[in-house]
PDB file of N, CA and C in Angstrom:
ATOM      1  N   MET E 153       0.928  -1.209  -0.005  1.00  0.00           N
ATOM      2  CA  MET E 153      -0.052  -0.052  -0.028  1.00  0.00           C
ATOM      3  C   MET E 153       0.938   1.248   0.019  1.00  0.00           C
ATOM      4  N   SER E 154       0.475   2.221  -0.790  1.00  0.00           N
ATOM      5  CA  SER E 154       1.347   3.396  -0.816  1.00  0.00           C
ATOM      6  C   SER E 154       1.153   4.319   0.235  1.00  0.00           C
ATOM      7  N   ALA E 155       2.000   5.287   0.410  1.00  0.00           N
ATOM      8  CA  ALA E 155       1.834   6.297   1.596  1.00  0.00           C
ATOM      9  C   ALA E 155       0.584   7.097   1.332  1.00  0.00           C
ATOM     10  N   GLY E 156       0.207   7.369   0.171  1.00  0.00           N
ATOM     11  CA  GLY E 156      -1.034   8.189  -0.208  1.00  0.00           C
ATOM     12  C   GLY E 156      -2.275   7.522   0.271  1.00  0.00           C
ATOM     13  N   ASN E 157      -2.229   6.176  -0.095  1.00  0.00           N
ATOM     14  CA  ASN E 157      -3.376   5.413   0.340  1.00  0.00           C
ATOM     15  C   ASN E 157      -3.555   5.195   1.798  1.00  0.00           C
ATOM     16  N   ILE E 158      -2.458   5.042   2.438  1.00  0.00           N
ATOM     17  CA  ILE E 158      -2.481   4.945   3.927  1.00  0.00           C
ATOM     18  C   ILE E 158      -2.909   6.211   4.504  1.00  0.00           C
ATOM     19  N   THR E 159      -2.496   7.309   4.069  1.00  0.00           N
ATOM     20  CA  THR E 159      -2.982   8.637   4.512  1.00  0.00           C
ATOM     21  C   THR E 159      -4.422   8.776   4.455  1.00  0.00           C
ATOM     22  N   TRP E 160      -4.976   8.487   3.252  1.00  0.00           N
ATOM     23  CA  TRP E 160      -6.343   8.501   3.087  1.00  0.00           C
ATOM     24  C   TRP E 160      -7.201   7.529   3.924  1.00  0.00           C
ATOM     25  N   LEU E 161      -6.620   6.495   4.158  1.00  0.00           N
ATOM     26  CA  LEU E 161      -7.221   5.458   5.053  1.00  0.00           C
ATOM     27  C   LEU E 161      -7.251   5.959   6.501  1.00  0.00           C
ATOM     28  N   LEU E 162      -6.176   6.601   6.975  1.00  0.00           N
ATOM     29  CA  LEU E 162      -6.133   7.225   8.220  1.00  0.00           C
ATOM     30  C   LEU E 162      -7.041   8.330   8.321  1.00  0.00           C
ATOM     31  N   ILE E 163      -7.351   9.087   7.440  1.00  0.00           N
ATOM     32  CA  ILE E 163      -8.395  10.217   7.429  1.00  0.00           C
ATOM     33  C   ILE E 163      -9.697   9.618   7.582  1.00  0.00           C
ATOM     34  N   VAL E 164     -10.014   8.569   6.828  1.00  0.00           N
ATOM     35  CA  VAL E 164     -11.320   7.892   6.875  1.00  0.00           C
ATOM     36  C   VAL E 164     -11.570   7.242   8.381  1.00  0.00           C
ATOM     37  N   VAL E 165     -10.541   6.690   8.812  1.00  0.00           N
ATOM     38  CA  VAL E 165     -10.717   6.036  10.153  1.00  0.00           C
ATOM     39  C   VAL E 165     -10.840   7.260  11.174  1.00  0.00           C
ATOM     40  N   ALA E 166     -10.163   8.326  11.011  1.00  0.00           N
ATOM     41  CA  ALA E 166     -10.386   9.482  12.010  1.00  0.00           C
ATOM     42  C   ALA E 166     -11.718  10.106  11.914  1.00  0.00           C
ATOM     43  N   VAL E 167     -12.268  10.232  10.756  1.00  0.00           N
ATOM     44  CA  VAL E 167     -13.663  10.573  10.597  1.00  0.00           C
ATOM     45  C   VAL E 167     -14.647   9.732  11.239  1.00  0.00           C
ATOM     46  N   CYS E 168     -14.524   8.409  11.043  1.00  0.00           N
ATOM     47  CA  CYS E 168     -15.418   7.485  11.696  1.00  0.00           C
ATOM     48  C   CYS E 168     -15.234   7.477  13.190  1.00  0.00           C
ATOM     49  N   LEU E 169     -14.032   7.607  13.688  1.00  0.00           N
ATOM     50  CA  LEU E 169     -13.844   7.731  15.228  1.00  0.00           C
ATOM     51  C   LEU E 169     -14.326   8.990  15.681  1.00  0.00           C
ATOM     52  N   ALA E 170     -14.282  10.133  15.114  1.00  0.00           N
ATOM     53  CA  ALA E 170     -14.822  11.396  15.533  1.00  0.00           C
ATOM     54  C   ALA E 170     -16.291  11.361  15.670  1.00  0.00           C
ATOM     55  N   ASN E 171     -16.881  10.600  14.744  1.00  0.00           N
ATOM     56  CA  ASN E 171     -18.371  10.652  14.702  1.00  0.00           C
ATOM     57  C   ASN E 171     -18.971   9.450  15.539  1.00  0.00           C
ATOM     58  N   PHE E 172     -18.234   8.537  16.015  1.00  0.00           N
ATOM     59  CA  PHE E 172     -18.695   7.333  16.616  1.00  0.00           C
ATOM     60  C   PHE E 172     -19.487   7.675  17.993  1.00  0.00           C
ATOM     61  N   PRO E 173     -18.928   8.581  18.826  1.00  0.00           N
ATOM     62  CA  PRO E 173     -19.634   8.817  20.050  1.00  0.00           C
ATOM     63  C   PRO E 173     -21.055   9.458  19.812  1.00  0.00           C
ATOM     64  N   TRP E 174     -21.235  10.089  18.841  1.00  0.00           N
ATOM     65  CA  TRP E 174     -22.567  10.798  18.537  1.00  0.00           C
ATOM     66  C   TRP E 174     -23.492   9.865  17.952  1.00  0.00           C
ATOM     67  N   PHE E 175     -23.175   8.693  17.310  1.00  0.00           N
ATOM     68  CA  PHE E 175     -24.061   7.850  16.598  1.00  0.00           C
ATOM     69  C   PHE E 175     -24.307   6.538  17.523  1.00  0.00           C
ATOM     70  N   TYR E 176     -23.403   6.277  18.342  1.00  0.00           N
ATOM     71  CA  TYR E 176     -23.488   4.955  19.126  1.00  0.00           C
ATOM     72  C   TYR E 176     -24.118   5.228  20.430  1.00  0.00           C
ATOM     73  N   GLY E 177     -25.053   4.550  20.910  1.00  0.00           N
ATOM     74  CA  GLY E 177     -25.716   4.814  22.192  1.00  0.00           C
ATOM     75  C   GLY E 177     -25.098   4.329  23.505  1.00  0.00           C
ATOM     76  N   ARG E 178     -24.034   3.369  23.322  1.00  0.00           N
ATOM     77  CA  ARG E 178     -23.404   3.038  24.531  1.00  0.00           C
ATOM     78  C   ARG E 178     -22.201   3.924  24.927  1.00  0.00           C
ATOM     79  N   PHE E 179     -21.892   4.064  26.192  1.00  0.00           N
ATOM     80  CA  PHE E 179     -20.708   4.749  26.663  1.00  0.00           C
ATOM     81  C   PHE E 179     -19.517   3.924  26.821  1.00  0.00           C
ATOM     82  N   LEU E 180     -18.551   4.217  25.975  1.00  0.00           N
ATOM     83  CA  LEU E 180     -17.213   3.389  26.044  1.00  0.00           C
ATOM     84  C   LEU E 180     -17.435   1.911  25.639  1.00  0.00           C
ATOM     85  N   LEU E 181     -18.416   1.611  24.849  1.00  0.00           N
ATOM     86  CA  LEU E 181     -18.732   0.285  24.434  1.00  0.00           C
ATOM     87  C   LEU E 181     -19.124  -0.696  25.514  1.00  0.00           C
ATOM     88  N   PHE E 182     -19.188  -0.300  26.709  1.00  0.00           N
ATOM     89  CA  PHE E 182     -19.315  -1.360  27.697  1.00  0.00           C
ATOM     90  C   PHE E 182     -20.649  -1.190  28.545  1.00  0.00           C
ATOM     91  N   MET E 183     -21.090   0.201  28.671  1.00  0.00           N
ATOM     92  CA  MET E 183     -22.208   0.462  29.539  1.00  0.00           C
ATOM     93  C   MET E 183     -23.572   0.234  28.685  1.00  0.00           C
ATOM     94  N   ARG E 184     -24.543  -0.021  29.485  1.00  0.00           N
ATOM     95  CA  ARG E 184     -25.827  -0.474  28.708  1.00  0.00           C
ATOM     96  C   ARG E 184     -26.333   0.732  27.777  1.00  0.00           C
ATOM     97  N   PRO E 185     -27.000   0.480  26.696  1.00  0.00           N
ATOM     98  CA  PRO E 185     -27.426   1.583  25.875  1.00  0.00           C
ATOM     99  C   PRO E 185     -28.510   2.389  26.594  1.00  0.00           C
ATOM    100  N   GLY E 186     -28.597   3.497  26.435  1.00  0.00           N
ATOM    101  CA  GLY E 186     -29.592   4.427  26.877  1.00  0.00           C
ATOM    102  C   GLY E 186     -29.327   5.802  26.561  1.00  0.00           C
ATOM    103  N   ARG E 187     -29.747   6.718  27.477  1.00  0.00           N
ATOM    104  CA  ARG E 187     -29.583   8.198  27.241  1.00  0.00           C
ATOM    105  C   ARG E 187     -28.251   8.620  27.606  1.00  0.00           C
ATOM    106  N   LYS E 188     -27.450   8.709  26.675  1.00  0.00           N
ATOM    107  CA  LYS E 188     -26.024   9.203  26.865  1.00  0.00           C
ATOM    108  C   LYS E 188     -25.950  10.586  26.926  1.00  0.00           C
ATOM    109  N   LYS E 189     -25.336  11.185  28.088  1.00  0.00           N
ATOM    110  CA  LYS E 189     -25.252  12.672  28.208  1.00  0.00           C
ATOM    111  C   LYS E 189     -24.125  13.226  27.299  1.00  0.00           C
ATOM    112  N   VAL E 190     -24.242  14.574  27.122  1.00  0.00           N
ATOM    113  CA  VAL E 190     -23.163  15.197  26.289  1.00  0.00           C
ATOM    114  C   VAL E 190     -21.825  15.070  26.730  1.00  0.00           C
ATOM    115  N   TRP E 191     -21.664  15.162  28.039  1.00  0.00           N
ATOM    116  CA  TRP E 191     -20.275  15.146  28.638  1.00  0.00           C
ATOM    117  C   TRP E 191     -19.754  13.698  28.446  1.00  0.00           C
ATOM    118  N   MET E 192     -20.577  12.617  28.373  1.00  0.00           N
ATOM    119  CA  MET E 192     -20.207  11.282  28.122  1.00  0.00           C
ATOM    120  C   MET E 192     -19.721  11.184  26.663  1.00  0.00           C
ATOM    121  N   CYS E 193     -20.383  11.958  25.711  1.00  0.00           N
ATOM    122  CA  CYS E 193     -19.990  11.883  24.323  1.00  0.00           C
ATOM    123  C   CYS E 193     -18.569  12.656  24.086  1.00  0.00           C
ATOM    124  N   LEU E 194     -18.497  13.772  24.806  1.00  0.00           N
ATOM    125  CA  LEU E 194     -17.221  14.581  24.784  1.00  0.00           C
ATOM    126  C   LEU E 194     -16.029  13.720  25.343  1.00  0.00           C
ATOM    127  N   LEU E 195     -16.339  13.081  26.487  1.00  0.00           N
ATOM    128  CA  LEU E 195     -15.132  12.340  26.921  1.00  0.00           C
ATOM    129  C   LEU E 195     -14.834  11.129  26.037  1.00  0.00           C
ATOM    130  N   GLU E 196     -15.794  10.451  25.596  1.00  0.00           N
ATOM    131  CA  GLU E 196     -15.498   9.398  24.568  1.00  0.00           C
ATOM    132  C   GLU E 196     -14.867   9.927  23.345  1.00  0.00           C
ATOM    133  N   TRP E 197     -15.256  11.029  22.880  1.00  0.00           N
ATOM    134  CA  TRP E 197     -14.637  11.641  21.718  1.00  0.00           C
ATOM    135  C   TRP E 197     -13.237  11.966  21.997  1.00  0.00           C
ATOM    136  N   LEU E 198     -12.917  12.497  23.129  1.00  0.00           N
ATOM    137  CA  LEU E 198     -11.499  12.881  23.490  1.00  0.00           C
ATOM    138  C   LEU E 198     -10.697  11.651  23.595  1.00  0.00           C
ATOM    139  N   ILE E 199     -11.145  10.541  24.151  1.00  0.00           N
ATOM    140  CA  ILE E 199     -10.444   9.245  24.147  1.00  0.00           C
ATOM    141  C   ILE E 199     -10.174   8.688  22.753  1.00  0.00           C
ATOM    142  N   LEU E 200     -11.185   8.873  21.944  1.00  0.00           N
ATOM    143  CA  LEU E 200     -10.998   8.442  20.437  1.00  0.00           C
ATOM    144  C   LEU E 200     -10.065   9.356  19.812  1.00  0.00           C
ATOM    145  N   TYR E 201      -9.950  10.584  20.135  1.00  0.00           N
ATOM    146  CA  TYR E 201      -8.902  11.410  19.543  1.00  0.00           C
ATOM    147  C   TYR E 201      -7.460  10.945  19.850  1.00  0.00           C
ATOM    148  N   PHE E 202      -7.271  10.579  21.036  1.00  0.00           N
ATOM    149  CA  PHE E 202      -5.973  10.082  21.357  1.00  0.00           C
ATOM    150  C   PHE E 202      -5.709   8.709  20.786  1.00  0.00           C
ATOM    151  N   LEU E 203      -6.761   7.877  20.704  1.00  0.00           N
ATOM    152  CA  LEU E 203      -6.677   6.603  20.045  1.00  0.00           C
ATOM    153  C   LEU E 203      -6.243   6.702  18.533  1.00  0.00           C
ATOM    154  N   ALA E 204      -6.952   7.665  17.748  1.00  0.00           N
ATOM    155  CA  ALA E 204      -6.578   7.970  16.414  1.00  0.00           C
ATOM    156  C   ALA E 204      -5.148   8.492  16.279  1.00  0.00           C
ATOM    157  N   GLY E 205      -4.705   9.295  17.329  1.00  0.00           N
ATOM    158  CA  GLY E 205      -3.320   9.790  17.234  1.00  0.00           C
ATOM    159  C   GLY E 205      -2.315   8.729  17.353  1.00  0.00           C
ATOM    160  N   PHE E 206      -2.518   7.764  18.384  1.00  0.00           N
ATOM    161  CA  PHE E 206      -1.775   6.701  18.512  1.00  0.00           C
ATOM    162  C   PHE E 206      -1.745   5.795  17.384  1.00  0.00           C
ATOM    163  N   LEU E 207      -2.831   5.622  16.657  1.00  0.00           N
ATOM    164  CA  LEU E 207      -2.930   4.773  15.596  1.00  0.00           C
ATOM    165  C   LEU E 207      -1.993   5.401  14.408  1.00  0.00           C
ATOM    166  N   ALA E 208      -2.193   6.705  14.224  1.00  0.00           N
ATOM    167  CA  ALA E 208      -1.275   7.458  13.191  1.00  0.00           C
ATOM    168  C   ALA E 208       0.071   7.220  13.589  1.00  0.00           C
ATOM    169  N   LEU E 209       0.445   7.455  14.769  1.00  0.00           N
ATOM    170  CA  LEU E 209       1.844   7.360  15.221  1.00  0.00           C
ATOM    171  C   LEU E 209       2.455   5.954  14.963  1.00  0.00           C
ATOM    172  N   GLY E 210       1.678   4.920  15.207  1.00  0.00           N
ATOM    173  CA  GLY E 210       2.062   3.625  14.897  1.00  0.00           C
ATOM    174  C   GLY E 210       2.317   3.256  13.471  1.00  0.00           C
ATOM    175  N   VAL E 211       1.412   3.905  12.669  1.00  0.00           N
ATOM    176  CA  VAL E 211       1.547   3.788  11.055  1.00  0.00           C
ATOM    177  C   VAL E 211       2.824   4.463  10.749  1.00  0.00           C
ATOM    178  N   GLU E 212       3.071   5.605  11.177  1.00  0.00           N
ATOM    179  CA  GLU E 212       4.225   6.394  10.914  1.00  0.00           C
ATOM    180  C   GLU E 212       5.445   5.599  11.272  1.00  0.00           C
ATOM    181  N   LYS E 213       5.466   5.139  12.382  1.00  0.00           N
ATOM    182  CA  LYS E 213       6.747   4.353  12.900  1.00  0.00           C
ATOM    183  C   LYS E 213       6.929   3.020  12.160  1.00  0.00           C
ATOM    184  N   LYS E 214       5.852   2.398  11.670  1.00  0.00           N
ATOM    185  CA  LYS E 214       6.061   1.193  10.882  1.00  0.00           C
ATOM    186  C   LYS E 214       6.516   1.530   9.429  1.00  0.00           C
ATOM    187  N   MET E 215       5.992   2.565   8.981  1.00  0.00           N
ATOM    188  CA  MET E 215       6.319   3.039   7.430  1.00  0.00           C
ATOM    189  C   MET E 215       7.818   3.523   7.433  1.00  0.00           C
ATOM    190  N   GLN E 216       8.237   4.426   8.375  1.00  0.00           N
ATOM    191  CA  GLN E 216       9.509   5.006   8.239  1.00  0.00           C
ATOM    192  C   GLN E 216      10.510   4.437   9.298  1.00  0.00           C
ATOM    193  N   GLY E 217      10.052   3.780  10.264  1.00  0.00           N
ATOM    194  CA  GLY E 217      11.043   3.255  11.240  1.00  0.00           C
ATOM    195  C   GLY E 217      11.310   4.352  12.341  1.00  0.00           C
ATOM    196  N   GLU E 218      10.921   5.406  12.131  1.00  0.00           N
ATOM    197  CA  GLU E 218      11.008   6.536  13.243  1.00  0.00           C
ATOM    198  C   GLU E 218       9.966   7.512  13.195  1.00  0.00           C
ATOM    199  N   THR E 219       9.759   8.287  14.133  1.00  0.00           N
ATOM    200  CA  THR E 219       8.623   9.368  14.038  1.00  0.00           C
ATOM    201  C   THR E 219       9.320  10.677  14.176  1.00  0.00           C
ATOM    202  N   HIS E 220       8.684  11.647  13.457  1.00  0.00           N
ATOM    203  CA  HIS E 220       9.173  13.090  13.468  1.00  0.00           C
ATOM    204  C   HIS E 220       8.679  13.776  14.723  1.00  0.00           C
ATOM    205  N   ALA E 221       9.485  14.513  15.350  1.00  0.00           N
ATOM    206  CA  ALA E 221       9.154  15.382  16.544  1.00  0.00           C
ATOM    207  C   ALA E 221       8.154  16.442  16.039  1.00  0.00           C
ATOM    208  N   GLN E 222       7.143  16.735  16.878  1.00  0.00           N
ATOM    209  CA  GLN E 222       6.142  17.691  16.520  1.00  0.00           C
ATOM    210  C   GLN E 222       5.997  18.696  17.673  1.00  0.00           C
ATOM    211  N   ASP E 223       5.767  19.840  17.274  1.00  0.00           N
ATOM    212  CA  ASP E 223       5.471  20.902  18.309  1.00  0.00           C
ATOM    213  C   ASP E 223       4.035  21.147  18.555  1.00  0.00           C
ATOM    214  N   TRP E 224       3.768  21.959  19.416  1.00  0.00           N
ATOM    215  CA  TRP E 224       2.353  22.194  19.924  1.00  0.00           C
ATOM    216  C   TRP E 224       1.462  22.585  18.661  1.00  0.00           C
ATOM    217  N   GLU E 225       1.901  23.167  17.622  1.00  0.00           N
ATOM    218  CA  GLU E 225       1.061  23.595  16.622  1.00  0.00           C
ATOM    219  C   GLU E 225       0.399  22.408  15.889  1.00  0.00           C
ATOM    220  N   PHE E 226       1.237  21.349  15.742  1.00  0.00           N
ATOM    221  CA  PHE E 226       0.807  20.095  15.081  1.00  0.00           C
ATOM    222  C   PHE E 226      -0.408  19.470  15.842  1.00  0.00           C
ATOM    223  N   TYR E 227      -0.302  19.481  17.183  1.00  0.00           N
ATOM    224  CA  TYR E 227      -1.452  18.866  18.011  1.00  0.00           C
ATOM    225  C   TYR E 227      -2.586  19.797  18.078  1.00  0.00           C
ATOM    226  N   ALA E 228      -2.350  21.081  17.983  1.00  0.00           N
ATOM    227  CA  ALA E 228      -3.582  21.991  17.883  1.00  0.00           C
ATOM    228  C   ALA E 228      -4.373  21.781  16.603  1.00  0.00           C
ATOM    229  N   VAL E 229      -3.722  21.782  15.475  1.00  0.00           N
ATOM    230  CA  VAL E 229      -4.246  21.574  14.226  1.00  0.00           C
ATOM    231  C   VAL E 229      -5.030  20.249  14.224  1.00  0.00           C
ATOM    232  N   THR E 230      -4.349  19.097  14.589  1.00  0.00           N
ATOM    233  CA  THR E 230      -5.019  17.829  14.598  1.00  0.00           C
ATOM    234  C   THR E 230      -6.292  17.737  15.523  1.00  0.00           C
ATOM    235  N   PHE E 231      -6.155  18.472  16.681  1.00  0.00           N
ATOM    236  CA  PHE E 231      -7.236  18.610  17.558  1.00  0.00           C
ATOM    237  C   PHE E 231      -8.441  19.195  16.898  1.00  0.00           C
ATOM    238  N   PHE E 232      -8.331  20.424  16.379  1.00  0.00           N
ATOM    239  CA  PHE E 232      -9.339  21.058  15.743  1.00  0.00           C
ATOM    240  C   PHE E 232      -9.882  20.365  14.389  1.00  0.00           C
ATOM    241  N   LEU E 233      -8.969  19.718  13.733  1.00  0.00           N
ATOM    242  CA  LEU E 233      -9.411  18.921  12.548  1.00  0.00           C
ATOM    243  C   LEU E 233     -10.287  17.798  12.953  1.00  0.00           C
ATOM    244  N   PHE E 234     -10.021  17.094  14.187  1.00  0.00           N
ATOM    245  CA  PHE E 234     -10.860  16.246  14.792  1.00  0.00           C
ATOM    246  C   PHE E 234     -12.216  16.769  15.088  1.00  0.00           C
ATOM    247  N   VAL E 235     -12.157  18.089  15.647  1.00  0.00           N
ATOM    248  CA  VAL E 235     -13.507  18.708  15.950  1.00  0.00           C
ATOM    249  C   VAL E 235     -14.291  18.836  14.688  1.00  0.00           C
ATOM    250  N   VAL E 236     -13.673  19.254  13.624  1.00  0.00           N
ATOM    251  CA  VAL E 236     -14.417  19.442  12.261  1.00  0.00           C
ATOM    252  C   VAL E 236     -14.937  18.071  11.829  1.00  0.00           C
ATOM    253  N   PHE E 237     -14.216  17.035  11.951  1.00  0.00           N
ATOM    254  CA  PHE E 237     -14.628  15.665  11.588  1.00  0.00           C
ATOM    255  C   PHE E 237     -15.837  15.231  12.294  1.00  0.00           C
ATOM    256  N   ALA E 238     -15.972  15.684  13.648  1.00  0.00           N
ATOM    257  CA  ALA E 238     -17.079  15.303  14.481  1.00  0.00           C
ATOM    258  C   ALA E 238     -18.372  16.080  14.218  1.00  0.00           C
ATOM    259  N   PHE E 239     -18.260  17.103  13.458  1.00  0.00           N
ATOM    260  CA  PHE E 239     -19.404  17.938  13.204  1.00  0.00           C
ATOM    261  C   PHE E 239     -20.769  17.256  12.762  1.00  0.00           C
ATOM    262  N   PRO E 240     -20.577  16.464  11.755  1.00  0.00           N
ATOM    263  CA  PRO E 240     -21.767  15.765  11.191  1.00  0.00           C
ATOM    264  C   PRO E 240     -22.473  14.819  12.294  1.00  0.00           C
ATOM    265  N   GLY E 241     -21.647  14.180  13.085  1.00  0.00           N
ATOM    266  CA  GLY E 241     -22.264  13.474  14.127  1.00  0.00           C
ATOM    267  C   GLY E 241     -23.023  14.267  15.226  1.00  0.00           C
ATOM    268  N   PHE E 242     -22.323  15.293  15.539  1.00  0.00           N
ATOM    269  CA  PHE E 242     -22.910  16.213  16.557  1.00  0.00           C
ATOM    270  C   PHE E 242     -24.233  16.847  16.028  1.00  0.00           C
ATOM    271  N   ILE E 243     -24.220  17.301  14.796  1.00  0.00           N
ATOM    272  CA  ILE E 243     -25.521  17.899  14.214  1.00  0.00           C
ATOM    273  C   ILE E 243     -26.612  16.754  14.270  1.00  0.00           C
ATOM    274  N   PHE E 244     -26.180  15.610  13.798  1.00  0.00           N
ATOM    275  CA  PHE E 244     -27.141  14.476  13.717  1.00  0.00           C
ATOM    276  C   PHE E 244     -27.863  14.290  15.122  1.00  0.00           C
ATOM    277  N   ARG E 245     -27.018  14.228  16.158  1.00  0.00           N
ATOM    278  CA  ARG E 245     -27.401  13.955  17.556  1.00  0.00           C
ATOM    279  C   ARG E 245     -28.412  15.106  18.006  1.00  0.00           C
ATOM    280  N   ALA E 246     -28.025  16.409  17.678  1.00  0.00           N
ATOM    281  CA  ALA E 246     -28.708  17.448  18.071  1.00  0.00           C
ATOM    282  C   ALA E 246     -30.172  17.449  17.492  1.00  0.00           C
ATOM    283  N   THR E 247     -30.168  17.217  16.168  1.00  0.00           N
ATOM    284  CA  THR E 247     -31.450  17.288  15.458  1.00  0.00           C
ATOM    285  C   THR E 247     -32.348  16.114  15.780  1.00  0.00           C
ATOM    286  N   ARG E 248     -31.718  14.999  16.026  1.00  0.00           N
ATOM    287  CA  ARG E 248     -32.374  13.783  16.326  1.00  0.00           C
ATOM    288  C   ARG E 248     -33.144  13.957  17.705  1.00  0.00           C
ATOM    289  N   ARG E 249     -32.408  14.570  18.689  1.00  0.00           N
ATOM    290  CA  ARG E 249     -32.898  14.847  20.046  1.00  0.00           C
ATOM    291  C   ARG E 249     -34.065  15.823  19.922  1.00  0.00           C
ATOM    292  N   GLN E 250     -34.029  16.832  19.080  1.00  0.00           N
ATOM    293  CA  GLN E 250     -35.076  17.647  18.853  1.00  0.00           C
ATOM    294  C   GLN E 250     -36.366  17.048  18.400  1.00  0.00           C
ATOM    295  N   GLU E 251     -36.141  16.050  17.455  1.00  0.00           N
ATOM    296  CA  GLU E 251     -37.229  15.362  16.914  1.00  0.00           C
ATOM    297  C   GLU E 251     -37.883  14.511  17.996  1.00  0.00           C
ATOM    298  N   LEU E 252     -37.037  13.850  18.713  1.00  0.00           N
ATOM    299  CA  LEU E 252     -37.567  12.931  19.812  1.00  0.00           C
ATOM    300  C   LEU E 252     -38.312  13.707  20.868  1.00  0.00           C
ATOM    301  N   ARG E 253     -37.933  14.965  21.132  1.00  0.00           N
ATOM    302  CA  ARG E 253     -38.564  15.650  22.223  1.00  0.00           C
ATOM    303  C   ARG E 253     -39.831  16.516  21.627  1.00  0.00           C
ATOM    304  N   GLY E 254     -39.897  16.573  20.288  1.00  0.00           N
ATOM    305  CA  GLY E 254     -40.838  17.383  19.571  1.00  0.00           C
ATOM    306  C   GLY E 254     -40.707  18.841  19.607  1.00  0.00           C
ATOM    307  N   GLN E 255     -39.548  19.301  19.912  1.00  0.00           N
ATOM    308  CA  GLN E 255     -39.211  20.713  20.080  1.00  0.00           C
ATOM    309  C   GLN E 255     -39.076  21.381  18.671  1.00  0.00           C
ATOM    310  N   SER E 256     -39.102  22.698  18.684  1.00  0.00           N
ATOM    311  CA  SER E 256     -38.846  23.363  17.455  1.00  0.00           C
ATOM    312  C   SER E 256     -37.262  23.432  17.321  1.00  0.00           C
ATOM    313  N   LYS E 257     -36.843  23.576  16.036  1.00  0.00           N
ATOM    314  CA  LYS E 257     -35.419  23.628  15.772  1.00  0.00           C
ATOM    315  C   LYS E 257     -34.735  24.933  16.215  1.00  0.00           C
ATOM    316  N   ASN E 258     -35.456  25.867  16.746  1.00  0.00           N
ATOM    317  CA  ASN E 258     -34.832  27.131  17.230  1.00  0.00           C
ATOM    318  C   ASN E 258     -34.599  27.053  18.684  1.00  0.00           C
ATOM    319  N   SER E 259     -34.745  25.989  19.237  1.00  0.00           N
ATOM    320  CA  SER E 259     -34.615  25.788  20.693  1.00  0.00           C
ATOM    321  C   SER E 259     -33.152  25.925  21.000  1.00  0.00           C
ATOM    322  N   SER E 260     -32.843  26.501  22.242  1.00  0.00           N
ATOM    323  CA  SER E 260     -31.515  26.730  22.600  1.00  0.00           C
ATOM    324  C   SER E 260     -30.963  25.639  23.591  1.00  0.00           C
ATOM    325  N   ASN E 261     -31.852  24.763  24.029  1.00  0.00           N
ATOM    326  CA  ASN E 261     -31.512  23.743  25.032  1.00  0.00           C
ATOM    327  C   ASN E 261     -31.421  22.291  24.446  1.00  0.00           C
ATOM    328  N   PHE E 262     -31.005  22.211  23.249  1.00  0.00           N
ATOM    329  CA  PHE E 262     -30.968  20.946  22.587  1.00  0.00           C
ATOM    330  C   PHE E 262     -29.965  19.963  23.143  1.00  0.00           C
ATOM    331  N   LEU E 263     -28.973  20.436  23.912  1.00  0.00           N
ATOM    332  CA  LEU E 263     -27.958  19.430  24.513  1.00  0.00           C
ATOM    333  C   LEU E 263     -28.245  19.001  25.859  1.00  0.00           C
ATOM    334  N   LEU E 264     -29.328  19.425  26.419  1.00  0.00           N
ATOM    335  CA  LEU E 264     -29.612  18.966  27.871  1.00  0.00           C
ATOM    336  C   LEU E 264     -30.095  17.694  27.939  1.00  0.00           C
TER     337      LEU E 264
END
């Protein structure tokens, strides 16, 4: 597999991991399905951010034999890129909850 294909594969995996907490009803794959609170989704999302980072680090080490040292800017960009990747799942959860409650779409308490 070429480096370009692996890069795209990592991006697809990161998008899936970023949206996973918003679509899946269980907290950390273990707790019973139910009403997952927003803080649980955010905690799970943060754990999956680090998991995606470790996966990318492992792939880089396997491909090149060593990893490049990164400054804080790299981690800030990857964090906010992961935020952007999670946007579709967040919007899906927000609109689905509004539909379940029967509220209007202009409501400001859709995350409660």
